[in-house]
mmCIF file of N, CA and C in Angstrom:
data_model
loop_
_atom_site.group_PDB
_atom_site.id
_atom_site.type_symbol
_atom_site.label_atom_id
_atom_site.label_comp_id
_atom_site.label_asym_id
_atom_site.label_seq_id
_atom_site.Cartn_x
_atom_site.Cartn_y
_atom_site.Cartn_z
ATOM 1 N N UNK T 1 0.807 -1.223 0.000
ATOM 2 C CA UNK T 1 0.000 0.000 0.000
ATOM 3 C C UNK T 1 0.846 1.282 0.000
ATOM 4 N N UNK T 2 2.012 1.318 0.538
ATOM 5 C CA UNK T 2 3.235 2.833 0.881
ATOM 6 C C UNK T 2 3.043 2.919 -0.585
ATOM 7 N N UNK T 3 3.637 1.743 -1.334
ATOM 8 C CA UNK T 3 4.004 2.006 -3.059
ATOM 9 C C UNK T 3 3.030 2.912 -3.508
ATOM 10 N N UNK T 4 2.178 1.960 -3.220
ATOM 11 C CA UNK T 4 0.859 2.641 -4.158
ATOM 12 C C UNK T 4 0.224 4.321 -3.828
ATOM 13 N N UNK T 5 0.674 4.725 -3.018
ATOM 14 C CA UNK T 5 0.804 6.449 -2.028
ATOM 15 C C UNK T 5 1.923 6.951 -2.600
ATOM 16 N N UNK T 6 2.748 6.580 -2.511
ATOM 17 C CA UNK T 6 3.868 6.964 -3.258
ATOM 18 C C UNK T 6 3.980 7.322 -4.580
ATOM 19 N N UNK T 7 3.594 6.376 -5.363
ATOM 20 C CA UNK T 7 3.549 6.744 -6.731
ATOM 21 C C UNK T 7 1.909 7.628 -7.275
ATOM 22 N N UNK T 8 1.305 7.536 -6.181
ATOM 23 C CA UNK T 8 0.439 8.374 -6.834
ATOM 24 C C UNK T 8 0.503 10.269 -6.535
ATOM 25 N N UNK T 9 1.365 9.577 -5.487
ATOM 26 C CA UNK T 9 1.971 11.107 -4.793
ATOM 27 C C UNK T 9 3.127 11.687 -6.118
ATOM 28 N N UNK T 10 3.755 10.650 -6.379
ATOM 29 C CA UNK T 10 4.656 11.495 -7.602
ATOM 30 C C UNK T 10 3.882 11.914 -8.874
ATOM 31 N N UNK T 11 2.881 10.964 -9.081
ATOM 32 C CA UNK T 11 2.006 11.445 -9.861
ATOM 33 C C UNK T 11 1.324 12.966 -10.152
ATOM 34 N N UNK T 12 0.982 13.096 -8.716
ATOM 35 C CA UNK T 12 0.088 14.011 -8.470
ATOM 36 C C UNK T 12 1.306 15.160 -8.664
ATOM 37 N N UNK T 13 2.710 15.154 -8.494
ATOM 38 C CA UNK T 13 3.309 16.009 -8.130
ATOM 39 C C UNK T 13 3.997 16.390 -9.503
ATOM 40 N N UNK T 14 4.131 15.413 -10.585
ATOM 41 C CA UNK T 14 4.307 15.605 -11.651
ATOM 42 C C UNK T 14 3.498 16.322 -12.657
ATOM 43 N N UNK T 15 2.136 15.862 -12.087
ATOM 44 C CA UNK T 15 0.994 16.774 -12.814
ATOM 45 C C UNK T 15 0.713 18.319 -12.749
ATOM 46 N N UNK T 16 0.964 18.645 -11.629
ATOM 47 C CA UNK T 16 1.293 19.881 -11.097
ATOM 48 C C UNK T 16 2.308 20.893 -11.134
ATOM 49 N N UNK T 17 3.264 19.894 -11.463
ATOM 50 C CA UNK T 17 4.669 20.752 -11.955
ATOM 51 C C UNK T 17 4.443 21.307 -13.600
ATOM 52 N N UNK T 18 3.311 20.568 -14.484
ATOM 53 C CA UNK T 18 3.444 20.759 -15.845
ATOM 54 C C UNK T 18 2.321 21.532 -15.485
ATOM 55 N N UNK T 19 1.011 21.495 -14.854
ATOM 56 C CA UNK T 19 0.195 22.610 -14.856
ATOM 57 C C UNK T 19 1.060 24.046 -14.288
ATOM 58 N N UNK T 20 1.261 23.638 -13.536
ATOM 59 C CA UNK T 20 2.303 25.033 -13.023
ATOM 60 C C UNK T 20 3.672 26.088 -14.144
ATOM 61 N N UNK T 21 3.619 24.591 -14.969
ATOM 62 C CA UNK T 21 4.631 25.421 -15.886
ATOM 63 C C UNK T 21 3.973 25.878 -17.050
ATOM 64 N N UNK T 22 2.654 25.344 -17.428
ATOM 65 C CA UNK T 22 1.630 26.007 -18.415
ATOM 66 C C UNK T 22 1.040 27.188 -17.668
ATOM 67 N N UNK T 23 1.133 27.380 -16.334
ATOM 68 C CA UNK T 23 0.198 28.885 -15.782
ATOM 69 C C UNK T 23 0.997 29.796 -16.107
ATOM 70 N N UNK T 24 2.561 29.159 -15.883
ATOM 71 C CA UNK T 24 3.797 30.465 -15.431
ATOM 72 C C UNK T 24 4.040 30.641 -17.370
ATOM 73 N N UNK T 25 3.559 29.824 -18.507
ATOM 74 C CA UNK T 25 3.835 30.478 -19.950
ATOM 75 C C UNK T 25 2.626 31.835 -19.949
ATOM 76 N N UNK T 26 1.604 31.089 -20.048
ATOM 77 C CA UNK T 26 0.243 31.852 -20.343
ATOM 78 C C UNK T 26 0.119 33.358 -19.536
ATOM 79 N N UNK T 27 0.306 33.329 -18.043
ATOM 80 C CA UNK T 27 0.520 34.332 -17.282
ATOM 81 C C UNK T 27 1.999 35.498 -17.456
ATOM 82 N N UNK T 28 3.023 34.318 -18.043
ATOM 83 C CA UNK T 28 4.562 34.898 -18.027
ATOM 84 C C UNK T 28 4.842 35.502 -16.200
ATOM 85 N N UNK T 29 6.101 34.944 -16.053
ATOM 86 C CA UNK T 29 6.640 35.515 -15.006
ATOM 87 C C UNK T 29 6.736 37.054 -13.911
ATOM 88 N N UNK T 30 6.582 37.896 -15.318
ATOM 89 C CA UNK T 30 6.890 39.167 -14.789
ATOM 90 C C UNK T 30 5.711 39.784 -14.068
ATOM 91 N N UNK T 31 4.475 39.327 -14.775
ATOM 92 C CA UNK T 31 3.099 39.583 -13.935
ATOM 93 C C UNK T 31 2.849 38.640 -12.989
ATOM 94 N N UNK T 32 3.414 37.534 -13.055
ATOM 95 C CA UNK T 32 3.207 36.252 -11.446
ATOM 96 C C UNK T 32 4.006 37.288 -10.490
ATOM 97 N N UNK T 33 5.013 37.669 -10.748
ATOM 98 C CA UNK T 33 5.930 38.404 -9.756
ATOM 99 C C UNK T 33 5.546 40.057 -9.473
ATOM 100 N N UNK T 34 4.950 40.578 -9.896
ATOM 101 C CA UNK T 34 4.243 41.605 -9.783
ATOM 102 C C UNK T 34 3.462 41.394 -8.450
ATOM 103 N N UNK T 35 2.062 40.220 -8.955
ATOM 104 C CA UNK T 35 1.390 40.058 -8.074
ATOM 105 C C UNK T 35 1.499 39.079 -7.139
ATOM 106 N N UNK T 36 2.650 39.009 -6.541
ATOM 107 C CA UNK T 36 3.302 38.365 -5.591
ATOM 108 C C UNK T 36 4.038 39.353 -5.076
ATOM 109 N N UNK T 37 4.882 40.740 -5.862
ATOM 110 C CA UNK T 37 5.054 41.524 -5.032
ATOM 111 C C UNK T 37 6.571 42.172 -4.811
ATOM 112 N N UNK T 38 6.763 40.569 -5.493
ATOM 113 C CA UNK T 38 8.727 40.870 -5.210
ATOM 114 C C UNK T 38 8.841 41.982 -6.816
ATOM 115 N N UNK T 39 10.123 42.352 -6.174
ATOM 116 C CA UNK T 39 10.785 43.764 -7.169
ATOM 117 C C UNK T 39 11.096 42.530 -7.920
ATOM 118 N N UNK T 40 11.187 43.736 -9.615
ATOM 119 C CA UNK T 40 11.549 43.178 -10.765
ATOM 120 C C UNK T 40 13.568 42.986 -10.698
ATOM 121 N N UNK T 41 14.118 42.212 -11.291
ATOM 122 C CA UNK T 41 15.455 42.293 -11.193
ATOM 123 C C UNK T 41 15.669 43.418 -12.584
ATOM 124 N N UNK T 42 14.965 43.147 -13.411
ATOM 125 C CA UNK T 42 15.247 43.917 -14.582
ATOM 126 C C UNK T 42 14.500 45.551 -14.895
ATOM 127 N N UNK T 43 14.009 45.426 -13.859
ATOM 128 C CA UNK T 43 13.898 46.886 -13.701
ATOM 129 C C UNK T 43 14.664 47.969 -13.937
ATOM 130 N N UNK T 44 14.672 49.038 -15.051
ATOM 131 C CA UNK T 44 15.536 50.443 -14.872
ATOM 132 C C UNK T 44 15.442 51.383 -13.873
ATOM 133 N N UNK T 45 14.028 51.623 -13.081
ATOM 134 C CA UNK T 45 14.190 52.746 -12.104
ATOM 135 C C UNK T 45 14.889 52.024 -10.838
#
C-alpha cells in the first residue's frame, strides 16, 4: 500500500509541476511576480 501512495503522490506532483509550468507560460513571469510583489530584477528605475 506505501508504493501505491507513493507513486500516486509522484504522480500528483508531476501533474502539477506541468500545470504550473503552463500557468507560469500563459501568465509569463513578470506579472506572477508583480502580483506576488517581489521587485523586478530587470527593472531600470
Amino acid at each position: 500500500m506505501p508504493l501505491l501512495v507513493c507513486l500516486s503522490l509522484f504522480c500528483l506532483s508531476l501533474v502539477s509541476l506541468f500545470v504550473w509550468q503552463r500557468v507560469a507560460d500563459v501568465a509569463k513571469w513578470d506579472d506572477l511576480e508583480a502580483c506576488l510583489g517581489q521587485p523586478k530584477v530587470n527593472n531600470p528605475t
